[in-house]
Coordinates of C-alpha atoms (C1' of nucleotides) in Angstrom, one line a residue:
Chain Y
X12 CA 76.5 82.3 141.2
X13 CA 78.1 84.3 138.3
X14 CA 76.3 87.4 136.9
X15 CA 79.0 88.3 134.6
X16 CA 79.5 86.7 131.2
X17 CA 82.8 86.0 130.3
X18 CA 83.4 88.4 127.8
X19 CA 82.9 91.5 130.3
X20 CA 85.2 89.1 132.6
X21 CA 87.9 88.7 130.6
X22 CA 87.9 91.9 128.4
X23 CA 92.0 93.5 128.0
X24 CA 92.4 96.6 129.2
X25 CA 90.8 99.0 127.0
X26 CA 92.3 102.1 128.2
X27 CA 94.7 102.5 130.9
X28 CA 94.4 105.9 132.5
X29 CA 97.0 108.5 130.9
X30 CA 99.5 110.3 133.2
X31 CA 98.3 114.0 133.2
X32 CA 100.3 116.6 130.9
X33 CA 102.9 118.1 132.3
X34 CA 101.3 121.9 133.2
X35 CA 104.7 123.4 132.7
X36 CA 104.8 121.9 129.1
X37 CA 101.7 122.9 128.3
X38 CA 102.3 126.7 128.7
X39 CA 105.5 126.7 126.9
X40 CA 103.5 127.3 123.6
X41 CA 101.1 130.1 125.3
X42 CA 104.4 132.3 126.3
X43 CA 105.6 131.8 122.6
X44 CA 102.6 132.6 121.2
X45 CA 103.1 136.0 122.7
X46 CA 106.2 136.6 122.7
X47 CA 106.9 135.5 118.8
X48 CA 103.5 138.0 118.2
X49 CA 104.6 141.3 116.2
X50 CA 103.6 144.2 118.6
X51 CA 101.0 145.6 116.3
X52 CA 99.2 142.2 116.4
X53 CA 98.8 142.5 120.6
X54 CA 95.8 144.0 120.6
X55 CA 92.8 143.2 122.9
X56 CA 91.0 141.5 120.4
X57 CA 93.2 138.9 119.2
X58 CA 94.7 138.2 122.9
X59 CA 91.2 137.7 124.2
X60 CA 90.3 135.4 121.6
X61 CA 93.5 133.3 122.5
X62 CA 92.9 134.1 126.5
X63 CA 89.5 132.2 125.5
X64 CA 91.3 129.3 123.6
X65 CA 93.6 128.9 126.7
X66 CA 90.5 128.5 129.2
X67 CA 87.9 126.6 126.9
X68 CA 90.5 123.8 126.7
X69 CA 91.4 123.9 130.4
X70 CA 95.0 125.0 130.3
X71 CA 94.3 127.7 132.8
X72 CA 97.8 128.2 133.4
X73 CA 98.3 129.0 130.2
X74 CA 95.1 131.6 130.5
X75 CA 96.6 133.1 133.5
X76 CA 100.2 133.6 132.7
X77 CA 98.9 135.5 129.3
X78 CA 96.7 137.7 131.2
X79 CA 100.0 138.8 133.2
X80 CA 101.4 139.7 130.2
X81 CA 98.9 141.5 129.0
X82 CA 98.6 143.6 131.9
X83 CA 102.6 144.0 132.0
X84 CA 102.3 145.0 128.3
X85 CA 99.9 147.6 129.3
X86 CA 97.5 145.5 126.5
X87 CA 93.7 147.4 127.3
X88 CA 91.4 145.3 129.6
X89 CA 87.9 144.9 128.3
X90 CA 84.5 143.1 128.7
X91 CA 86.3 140.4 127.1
X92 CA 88.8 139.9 128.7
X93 CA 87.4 138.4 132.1
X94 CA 85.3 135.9 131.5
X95 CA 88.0 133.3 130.5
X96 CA 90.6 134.2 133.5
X97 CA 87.7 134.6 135.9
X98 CA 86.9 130.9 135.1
X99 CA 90.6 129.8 135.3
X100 CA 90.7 130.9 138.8
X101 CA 88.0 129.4 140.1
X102 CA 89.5 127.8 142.9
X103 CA 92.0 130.6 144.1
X104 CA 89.4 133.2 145.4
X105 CA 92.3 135.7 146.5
X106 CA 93.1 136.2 142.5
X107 CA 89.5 136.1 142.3
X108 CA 88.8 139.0 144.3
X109 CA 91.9 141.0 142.6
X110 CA 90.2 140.3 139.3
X111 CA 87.1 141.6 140.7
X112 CA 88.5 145.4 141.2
X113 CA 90.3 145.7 138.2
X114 CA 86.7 144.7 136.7
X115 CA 85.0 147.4 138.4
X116 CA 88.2 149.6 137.9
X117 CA 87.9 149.1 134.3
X118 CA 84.1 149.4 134.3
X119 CA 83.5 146.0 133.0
X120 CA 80.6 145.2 135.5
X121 CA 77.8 146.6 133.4
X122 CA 77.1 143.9 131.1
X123 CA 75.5 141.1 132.5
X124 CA 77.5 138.4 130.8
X125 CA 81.2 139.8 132.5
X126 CA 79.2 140.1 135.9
X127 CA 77.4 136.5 135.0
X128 CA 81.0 135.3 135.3
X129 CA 82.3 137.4 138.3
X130 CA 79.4 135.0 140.0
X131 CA 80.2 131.8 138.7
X132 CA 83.6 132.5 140.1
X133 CA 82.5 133.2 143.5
X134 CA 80.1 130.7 143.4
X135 CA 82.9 128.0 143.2
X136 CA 85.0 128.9 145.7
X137 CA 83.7 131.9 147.8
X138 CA 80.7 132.2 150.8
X139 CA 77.2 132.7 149.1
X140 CA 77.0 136.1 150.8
X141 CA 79.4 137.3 148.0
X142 CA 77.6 135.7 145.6
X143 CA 74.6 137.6 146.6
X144 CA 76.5 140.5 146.3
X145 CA 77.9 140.4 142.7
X146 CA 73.8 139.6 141.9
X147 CA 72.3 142.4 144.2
X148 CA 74.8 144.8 142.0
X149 CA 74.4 143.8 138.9
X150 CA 73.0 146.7 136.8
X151 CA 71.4 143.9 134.3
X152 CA 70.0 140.6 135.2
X153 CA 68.7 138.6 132.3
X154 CA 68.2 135.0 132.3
X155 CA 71.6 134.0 132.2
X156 CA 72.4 135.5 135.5
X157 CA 69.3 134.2 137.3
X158 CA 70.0 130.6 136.4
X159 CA 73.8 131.6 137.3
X160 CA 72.5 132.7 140.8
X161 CA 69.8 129.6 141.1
X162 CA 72.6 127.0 140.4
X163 CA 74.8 128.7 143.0
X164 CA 72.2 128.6 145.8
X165 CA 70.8 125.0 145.2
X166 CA 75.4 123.5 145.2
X167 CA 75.3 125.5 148.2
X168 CA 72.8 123.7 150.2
X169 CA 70.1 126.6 150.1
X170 CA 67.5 124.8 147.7
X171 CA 65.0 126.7 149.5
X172 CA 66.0 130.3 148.6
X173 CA 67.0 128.1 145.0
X174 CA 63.3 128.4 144.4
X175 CA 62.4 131.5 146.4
X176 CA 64.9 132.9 143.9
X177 CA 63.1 131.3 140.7
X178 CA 59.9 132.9 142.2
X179 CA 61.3 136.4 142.1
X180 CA 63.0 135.7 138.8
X181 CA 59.2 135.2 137.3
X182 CA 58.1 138.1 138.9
X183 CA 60.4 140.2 137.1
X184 CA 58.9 139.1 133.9
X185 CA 62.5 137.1 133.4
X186 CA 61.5 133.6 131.3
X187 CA 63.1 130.6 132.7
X188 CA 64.8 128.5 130.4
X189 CA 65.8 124.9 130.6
X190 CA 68.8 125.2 132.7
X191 CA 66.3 127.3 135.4
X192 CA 64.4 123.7 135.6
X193 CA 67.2 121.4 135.4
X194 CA 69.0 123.9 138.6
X195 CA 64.9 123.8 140.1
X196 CA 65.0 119.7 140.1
X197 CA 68.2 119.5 142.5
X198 CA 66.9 121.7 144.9
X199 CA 63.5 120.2 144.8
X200 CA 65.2 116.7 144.9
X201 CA 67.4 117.8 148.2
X202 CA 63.8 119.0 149.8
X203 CA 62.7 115.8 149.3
X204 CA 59.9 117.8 147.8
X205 CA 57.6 115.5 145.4
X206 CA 55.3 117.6 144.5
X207 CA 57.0 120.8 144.0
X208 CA 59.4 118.2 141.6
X209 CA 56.2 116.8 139.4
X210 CA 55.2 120.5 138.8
X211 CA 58.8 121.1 137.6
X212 CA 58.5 117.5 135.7
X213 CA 55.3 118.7 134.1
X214 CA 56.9 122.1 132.8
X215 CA 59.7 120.1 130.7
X216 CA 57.2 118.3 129.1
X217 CA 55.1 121.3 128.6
X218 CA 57.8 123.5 127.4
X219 CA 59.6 120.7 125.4
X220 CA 63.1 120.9 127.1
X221 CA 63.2 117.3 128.1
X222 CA 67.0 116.0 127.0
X223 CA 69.3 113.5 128.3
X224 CA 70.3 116.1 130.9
X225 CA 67.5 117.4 132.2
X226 CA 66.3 113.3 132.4
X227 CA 69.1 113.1 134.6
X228 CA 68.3 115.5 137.0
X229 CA 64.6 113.9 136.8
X230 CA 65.8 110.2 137.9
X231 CA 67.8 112.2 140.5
X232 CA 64.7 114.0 141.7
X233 CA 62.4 110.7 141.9
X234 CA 65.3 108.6 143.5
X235 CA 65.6 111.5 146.7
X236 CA 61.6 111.2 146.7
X237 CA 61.8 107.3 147.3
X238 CA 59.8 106.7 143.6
X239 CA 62.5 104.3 142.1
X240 CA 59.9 103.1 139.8
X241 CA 59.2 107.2 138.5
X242 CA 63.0 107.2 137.9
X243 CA 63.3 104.0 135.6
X244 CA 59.9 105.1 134.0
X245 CA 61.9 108.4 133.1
X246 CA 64.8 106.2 132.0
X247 CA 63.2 103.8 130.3
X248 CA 60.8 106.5 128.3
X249 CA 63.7 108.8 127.1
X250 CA 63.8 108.6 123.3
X251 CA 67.2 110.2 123.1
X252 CA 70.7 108.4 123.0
X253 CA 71.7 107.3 126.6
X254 CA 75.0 108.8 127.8
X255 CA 76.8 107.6 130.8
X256 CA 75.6 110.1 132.9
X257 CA 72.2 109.1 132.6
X258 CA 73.0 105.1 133.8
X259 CA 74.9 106.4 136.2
X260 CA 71.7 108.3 138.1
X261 CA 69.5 105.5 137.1
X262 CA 71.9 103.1 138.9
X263 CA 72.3 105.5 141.8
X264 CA 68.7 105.9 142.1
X265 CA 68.4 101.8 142.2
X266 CA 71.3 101.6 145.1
X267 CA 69.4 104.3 146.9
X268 CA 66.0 102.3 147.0
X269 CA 67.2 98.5 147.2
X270 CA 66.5 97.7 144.0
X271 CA 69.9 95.9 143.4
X272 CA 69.1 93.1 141.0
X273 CA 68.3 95.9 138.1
X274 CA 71.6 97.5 139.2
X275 CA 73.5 94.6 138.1
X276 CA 70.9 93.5 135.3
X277 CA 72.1 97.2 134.1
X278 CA 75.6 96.6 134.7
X279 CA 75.1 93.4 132.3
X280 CA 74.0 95.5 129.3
X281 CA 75.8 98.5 129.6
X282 CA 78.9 99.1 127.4
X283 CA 81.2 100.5 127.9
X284 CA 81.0 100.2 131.5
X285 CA 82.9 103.9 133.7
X286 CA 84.0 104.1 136.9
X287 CA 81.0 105.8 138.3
X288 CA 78.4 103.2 137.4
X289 CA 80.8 100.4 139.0
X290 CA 81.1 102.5 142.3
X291 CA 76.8 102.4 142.6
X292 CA 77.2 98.5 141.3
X293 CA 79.9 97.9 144.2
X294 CA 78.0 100.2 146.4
X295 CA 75.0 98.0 145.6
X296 CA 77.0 94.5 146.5
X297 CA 77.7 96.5 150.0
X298 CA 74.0 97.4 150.4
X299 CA 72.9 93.7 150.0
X300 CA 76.0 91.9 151.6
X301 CA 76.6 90.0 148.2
X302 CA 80.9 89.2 147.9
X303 CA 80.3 87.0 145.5
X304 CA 78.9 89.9 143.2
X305 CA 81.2 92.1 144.5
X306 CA 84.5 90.0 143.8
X307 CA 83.1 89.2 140.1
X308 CA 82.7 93.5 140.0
X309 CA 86.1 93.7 141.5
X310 CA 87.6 91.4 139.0
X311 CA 85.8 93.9 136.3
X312 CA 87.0 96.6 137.8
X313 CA 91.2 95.2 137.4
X314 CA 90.9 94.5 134.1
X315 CA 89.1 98.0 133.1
X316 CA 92.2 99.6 134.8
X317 CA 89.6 101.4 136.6
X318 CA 91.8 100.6 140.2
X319 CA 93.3 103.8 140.0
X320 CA 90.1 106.0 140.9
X321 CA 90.6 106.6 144.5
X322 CA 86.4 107.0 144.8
X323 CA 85.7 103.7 143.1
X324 CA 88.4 101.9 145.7
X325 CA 86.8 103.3 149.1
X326 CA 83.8 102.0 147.7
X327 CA 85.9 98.7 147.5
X328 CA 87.2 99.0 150.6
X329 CA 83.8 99.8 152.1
X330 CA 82.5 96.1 150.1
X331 CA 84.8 94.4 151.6
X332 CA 84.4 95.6 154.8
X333 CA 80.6 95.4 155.0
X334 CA 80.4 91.8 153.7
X335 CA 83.2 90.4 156.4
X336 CA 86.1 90.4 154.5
X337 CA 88.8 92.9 156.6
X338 CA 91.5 91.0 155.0
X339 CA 90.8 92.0 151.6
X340 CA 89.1 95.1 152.8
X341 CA 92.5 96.1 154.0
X342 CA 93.9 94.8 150.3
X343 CA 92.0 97.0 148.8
X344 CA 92.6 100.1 150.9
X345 CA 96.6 99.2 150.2
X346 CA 96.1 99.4 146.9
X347 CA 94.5 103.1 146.6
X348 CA 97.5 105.3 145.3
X349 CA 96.0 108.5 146.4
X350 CA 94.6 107.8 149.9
X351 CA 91.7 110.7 150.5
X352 CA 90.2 111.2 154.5
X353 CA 87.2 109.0 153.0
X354 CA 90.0 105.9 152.6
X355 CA 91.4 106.0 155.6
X356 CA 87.7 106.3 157.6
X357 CA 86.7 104.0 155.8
X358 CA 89.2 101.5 156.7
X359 CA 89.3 102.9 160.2
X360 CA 85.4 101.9 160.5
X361 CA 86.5 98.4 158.9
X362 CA 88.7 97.3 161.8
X363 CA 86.4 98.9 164.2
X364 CA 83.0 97.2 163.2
X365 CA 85.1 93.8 162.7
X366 CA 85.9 94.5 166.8
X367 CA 89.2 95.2 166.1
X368 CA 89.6 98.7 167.8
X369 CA 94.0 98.1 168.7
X370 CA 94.6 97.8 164.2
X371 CA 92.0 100.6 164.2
X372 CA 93.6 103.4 166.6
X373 CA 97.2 102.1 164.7
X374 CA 95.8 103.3 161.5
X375 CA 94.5 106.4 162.9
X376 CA 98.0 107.1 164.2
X377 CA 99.4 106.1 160.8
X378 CA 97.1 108.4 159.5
X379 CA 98.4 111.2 161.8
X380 CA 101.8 110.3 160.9
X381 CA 101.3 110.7 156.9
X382 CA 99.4 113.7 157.3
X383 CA 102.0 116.0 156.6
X384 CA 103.2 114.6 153.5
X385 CA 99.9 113.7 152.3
X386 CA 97.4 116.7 153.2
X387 CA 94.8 114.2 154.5
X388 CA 93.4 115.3 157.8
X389 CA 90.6 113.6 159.7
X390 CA 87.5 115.1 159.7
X391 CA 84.5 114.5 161.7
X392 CA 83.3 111.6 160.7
X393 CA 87.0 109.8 160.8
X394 CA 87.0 110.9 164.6
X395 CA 83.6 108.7 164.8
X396 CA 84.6 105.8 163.5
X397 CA 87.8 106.1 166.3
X398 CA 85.7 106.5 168.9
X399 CA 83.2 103.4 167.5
X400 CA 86.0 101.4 166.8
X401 CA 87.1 102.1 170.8
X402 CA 83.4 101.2 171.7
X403 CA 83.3 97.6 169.8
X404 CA 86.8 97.1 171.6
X405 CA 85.9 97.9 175.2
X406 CA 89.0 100.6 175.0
X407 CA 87.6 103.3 177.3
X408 CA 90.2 104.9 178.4
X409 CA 91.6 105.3 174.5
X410 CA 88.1 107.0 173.4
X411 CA 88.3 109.0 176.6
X412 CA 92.1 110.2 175.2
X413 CA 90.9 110.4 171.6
X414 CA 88.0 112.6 172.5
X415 CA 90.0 114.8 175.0
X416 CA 92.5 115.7 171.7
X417 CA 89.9 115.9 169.1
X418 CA 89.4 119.8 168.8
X419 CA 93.1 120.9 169.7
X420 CA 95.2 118.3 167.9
X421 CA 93.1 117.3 165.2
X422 CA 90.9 120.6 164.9
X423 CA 87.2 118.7 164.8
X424 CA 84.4 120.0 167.4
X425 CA 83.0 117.3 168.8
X426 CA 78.8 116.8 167.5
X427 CA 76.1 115.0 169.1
X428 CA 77.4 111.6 167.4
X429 CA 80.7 111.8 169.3
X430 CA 79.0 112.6 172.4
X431 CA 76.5 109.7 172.1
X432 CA 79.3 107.1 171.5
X433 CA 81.5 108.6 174.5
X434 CA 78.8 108.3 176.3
X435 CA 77.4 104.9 175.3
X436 CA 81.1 103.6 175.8
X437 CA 81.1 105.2 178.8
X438 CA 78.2 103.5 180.1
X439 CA 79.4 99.9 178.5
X440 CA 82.3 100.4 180.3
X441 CA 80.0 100.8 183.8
X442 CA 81.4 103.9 184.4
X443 CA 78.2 105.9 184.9
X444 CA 79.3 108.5 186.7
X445 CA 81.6 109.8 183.8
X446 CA 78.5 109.3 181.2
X447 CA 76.2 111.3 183.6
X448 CA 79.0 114.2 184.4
X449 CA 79.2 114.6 180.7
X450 CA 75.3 114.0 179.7
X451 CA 74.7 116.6 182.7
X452 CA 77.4 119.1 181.2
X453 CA 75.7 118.7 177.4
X454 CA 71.9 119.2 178.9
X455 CA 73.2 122.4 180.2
X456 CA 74.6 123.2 177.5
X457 CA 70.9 121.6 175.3
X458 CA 72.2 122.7 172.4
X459 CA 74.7 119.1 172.0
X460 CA 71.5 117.1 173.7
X461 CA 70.0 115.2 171.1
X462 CA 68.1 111.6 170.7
X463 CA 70.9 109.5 170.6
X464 CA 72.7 111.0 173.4
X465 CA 69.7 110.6 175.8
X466 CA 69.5 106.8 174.1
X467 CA 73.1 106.5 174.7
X468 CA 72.6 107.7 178.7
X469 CA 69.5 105.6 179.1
X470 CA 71.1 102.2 177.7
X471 CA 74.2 103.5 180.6
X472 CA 71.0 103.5 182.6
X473 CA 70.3 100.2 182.1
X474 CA 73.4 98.6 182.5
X475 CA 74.3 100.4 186.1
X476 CA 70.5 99.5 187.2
X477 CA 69.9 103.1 188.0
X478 CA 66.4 103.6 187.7
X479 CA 66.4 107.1 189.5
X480 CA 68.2 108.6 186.7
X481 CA 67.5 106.7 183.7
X482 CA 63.5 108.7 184.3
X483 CA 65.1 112.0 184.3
X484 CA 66.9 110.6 181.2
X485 CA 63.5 109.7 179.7
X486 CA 61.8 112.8 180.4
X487 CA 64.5 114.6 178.0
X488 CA 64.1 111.9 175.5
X489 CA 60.3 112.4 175.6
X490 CA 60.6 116.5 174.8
X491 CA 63.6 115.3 172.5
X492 CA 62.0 113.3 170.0
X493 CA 58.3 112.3 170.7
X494 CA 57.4 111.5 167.4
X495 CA 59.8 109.0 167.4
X496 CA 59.1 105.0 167.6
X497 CA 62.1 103.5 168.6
X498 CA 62.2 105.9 171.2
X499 CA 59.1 104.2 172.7
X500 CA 61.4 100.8 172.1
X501 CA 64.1 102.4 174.3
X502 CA 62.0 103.3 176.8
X503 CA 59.8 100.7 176.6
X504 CA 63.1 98.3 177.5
X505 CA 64.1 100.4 180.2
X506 CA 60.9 100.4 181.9
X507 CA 60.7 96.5 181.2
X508 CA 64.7 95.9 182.6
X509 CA 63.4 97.3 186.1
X510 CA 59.6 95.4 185.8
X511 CA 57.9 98.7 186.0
X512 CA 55.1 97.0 183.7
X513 CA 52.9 100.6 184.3
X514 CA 55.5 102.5 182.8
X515 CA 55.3 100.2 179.9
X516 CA 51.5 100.6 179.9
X517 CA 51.4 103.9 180.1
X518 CA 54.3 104.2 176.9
X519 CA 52.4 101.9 175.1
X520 CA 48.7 104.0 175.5
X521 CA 50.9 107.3 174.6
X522 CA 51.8 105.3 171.4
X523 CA 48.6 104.8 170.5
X524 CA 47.2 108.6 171.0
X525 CA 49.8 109.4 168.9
X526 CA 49.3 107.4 166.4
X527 CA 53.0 105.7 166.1
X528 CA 54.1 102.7 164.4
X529 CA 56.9 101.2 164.5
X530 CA 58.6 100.0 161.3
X531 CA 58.9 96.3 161.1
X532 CA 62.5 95.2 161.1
X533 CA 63.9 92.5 158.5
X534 CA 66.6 90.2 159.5
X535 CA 68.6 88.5 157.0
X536 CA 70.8 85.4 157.8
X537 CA 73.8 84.6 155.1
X538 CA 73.0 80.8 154.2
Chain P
dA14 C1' 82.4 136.2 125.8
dT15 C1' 78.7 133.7 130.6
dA16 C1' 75.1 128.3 131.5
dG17 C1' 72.5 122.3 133.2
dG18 C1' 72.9 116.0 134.8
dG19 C1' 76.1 110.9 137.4
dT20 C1' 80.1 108.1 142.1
dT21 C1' 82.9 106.9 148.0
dA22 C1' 83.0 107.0 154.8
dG23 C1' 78.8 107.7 159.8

DNA sequence: ATAGGGTTAG
């Protein structure tokens, strides 16, 4: 079953990933520019242009250290001056802020472009609420500055006020421009809002600012709505030259919806194939438990020279993993020079799911151990895959120890998720009075009581036969999540385990009232 | 002088 023609197979290496620049090298030419500069030729207009040079080509070191000297030179700050530092300290928001009062020190706030900047700036590393600010004190907003301010709130998760904002932005009489609808797509694709999105869709076409990007954003939109068939129509429609971008989001959009054959019909076609399209194309060998697509990928991805991209890798990893092969699952992860929290979860959950919980707390440790010299520190999710990798295993007492240390050694509050799994691995283990002390303790508390915990107590339930307080667990569940099917399914079983047939009944009646379905499930069964 | 789209773990 090969998908690949040879000459994708066996292509050389086209381009082997160059060793980044030295940065100290790299500035060596900024300092003598400045230095070797006749004093009457430092003036604020030539060292903003070159400021400008520094940051347009991304040598922000260069861009900073000049702006030192211009300041230790005494050389004049003005309007033209911040935009290129601001953006070469985007991610330091303490020399952000210092930039910030010599700005309003030197009064270069009033234009909307240098205050357009001061927002960008905060927007990338810095809490909305001072991105708010900059924009509530602008003197000037023009349209610039409102898309600057959309675009901030839709990356920072608050697509809602994204196009609250875009509605006050019209009501000033600003006009939106095609940047305003591409930033109004994302946050109407993270609402999941169709509709809202086909209006958007509609105004592209109306005003004539369709292009390769704003497609993008489109396919991006219809994939988070579930209309994988809008997103190829986009695709396939879209006059322009394709850029890689734009197969990337169509093959995302594909992954996302199960349509993996056009994926790798794509994947066929497309050249020259990037790293991002081969992480949806492994992604998509995961999502339909195909290895023998996912070696031939793998074997694409060697010869590209692609192995080095730590994001394509986990993706490996995670192929590996899901399709029953921990061996080269582990390979893989071996292989991944720079080793990010996702890696190591991701092989963590490997040895976990393949019931090997002992391999799985080791690598944890080992993760523990190279934290210092690596910077990688398990987050939330790493601390879930422990604890799932302890439930596969039977090794209670290790989840109980894991859990105990989560928020003081490894600085993650435990969620829901952790408590469900503690709880469900609890109740595996029989020990149902621990599970209940601990369910008891969270329903206090309500606000850690969710679904799955109550799902996890009931199945504890279940497997100590204790009717009494598996109804007390249902009654949460019930006020929890009645909208829910599968909880009926949980309950339904827990009624059944005991033969109380009229709870069933009476379950099964409050189904139908309420008009639930549940989904019906697929199995598949590797030949 | 400021501006938009694509990828990995539960």
């Amino acid at each position: 079953m090969k998908i690949l023609p040879n000459s994708l197979l066996s292509r050389r290496v086209s381009s082997c990933p160059a060793s980044s620049p030295s940065t100290s090298l790299q500035c060596l030419p900024a300092l003598h520019l400045f230095d070797e500069m006749p004093l009457r030729d430092r003036d604020s207009r030539r060292l903003n242009a070159l400021l400008s040079s520094h940051a347009r080509s991304g040598d922000f070191t260069s861009a900073l250290l000049l702006f030192q000297k211009m300041r230790a030179f005494g050389v004049p700050l003005d309007s033209y001056s911040f935009p290129s530092v601001l953006s070469a300290c985007s991610t330091s928001p303490r020399l952000g802020r210092q930039l910030h009062s010599l700005m309003v020190k030197s009064g270069c706030l009033s234009s909307p472009i240098t205050a357009t900047s001061l927002l960008r700036m905060y927007s990338n590393s810095s809490p909305i609420e001072d991105v708010l600010l900059v924009f509530d004190e602008m003197p000037t907003r023009d349209a610039v500055a409102w898309n600057a301010l959309i675009s901030s709130l839709v990356t920072s998760g608050h697509a809602g006020e994204a196009v609250s904002a875009f509605r006050s932005m019209a009501a000033t009489g600003i006009l939106f421009t095609g940047f305003t609808l591409c930033s109004l797509l994302k946050a109407c694709a993270a609402l999941r809002a169709a509709r809202q999105g086909e209006q958007i869709h509609a105004q592209v076409i109306i005003a004539g600012c369709d292009s390769v990007v704003i497609s993008t954003a489109l396919i991006d939109l219809y994939s988070s709505c579930s209309q994988v068939d809008m997103a190829i129509g986009v695709f396939s429609r879209l006059e322009c030259p394709k850029d890689p971008a734009i197969h990337n989001a169509v093959a995302n959009a594909c992954v996302k919806n199960g349509s993996f054959h056009e994926v790798f019909a794509l994947l066929v076609k497309m050249k020259p194939v990037n790293a991002v399209f081969l992480t949806s194309a492994i992604a998509a060998c995961s999502e339909s438990l195909n290895l023998s697509y996912g070696r031939q990928i793998h074997c694409v991805i060697f010869r590209h020279g692609f192995d080095f991209d730590t994001i394509l890798c986990n993706a490996i990893i995670n192929m590996y993993s899901k399709c029953g092969h921990l061996r080269f699952a582990h390979l893989a992860f071996d292989c991944v020079g720079d080793k990010n929290v996702i890696s190591w979860t991701s092989i963590i959950d490997a040895y976990g799911i393949h019931g090997r919980g002992g391999e799985a707390l080791a690598l944890f440790n080992r993760m523990e151990d190279e934290k210092a010299s690596t910077t990688v520190s398990p987050n939330e999710v790493t601390l879930l895959s422990v604890l799932s990798a302890c439930s596969h295993s039977g090794l209670v007492d290790e989840a109980k120890q894991c859990f105990l240390l989560m928020k003081e050694k490894h600085g993650v509050e435990p969620n829901s998720a952790h408590y469900a799994c503690l709880i469900d691995l609890l109740g595996r283990g029989g020990r149902i009075e621990e599970a209940w002390d601990l369910f008891c303790a969270l329903n206090a508390s309500k606000n850690t009581l969710s679904g799955p915990v109550c799902v996890a107590m009931l199945n504890a339930c279940r497997i100590s036969m204790d009717f009494a307080r598996g109804e007390l667990v249902v009654m949460n569940l019930l006020e929890l999540d009645p909208g829910n099917p599968s909880v009926y399914v949980q309950i339904s079983n827990f009624y059944g385990d005991f033969g109380r047939w009229e709870g069933v009944e009476k379950l099964r009646e409050g189904l139908i009232t309420r008009g639930l379905k549940k989904e019906l499930g697929r199995s598949q069964i590797a030949a």
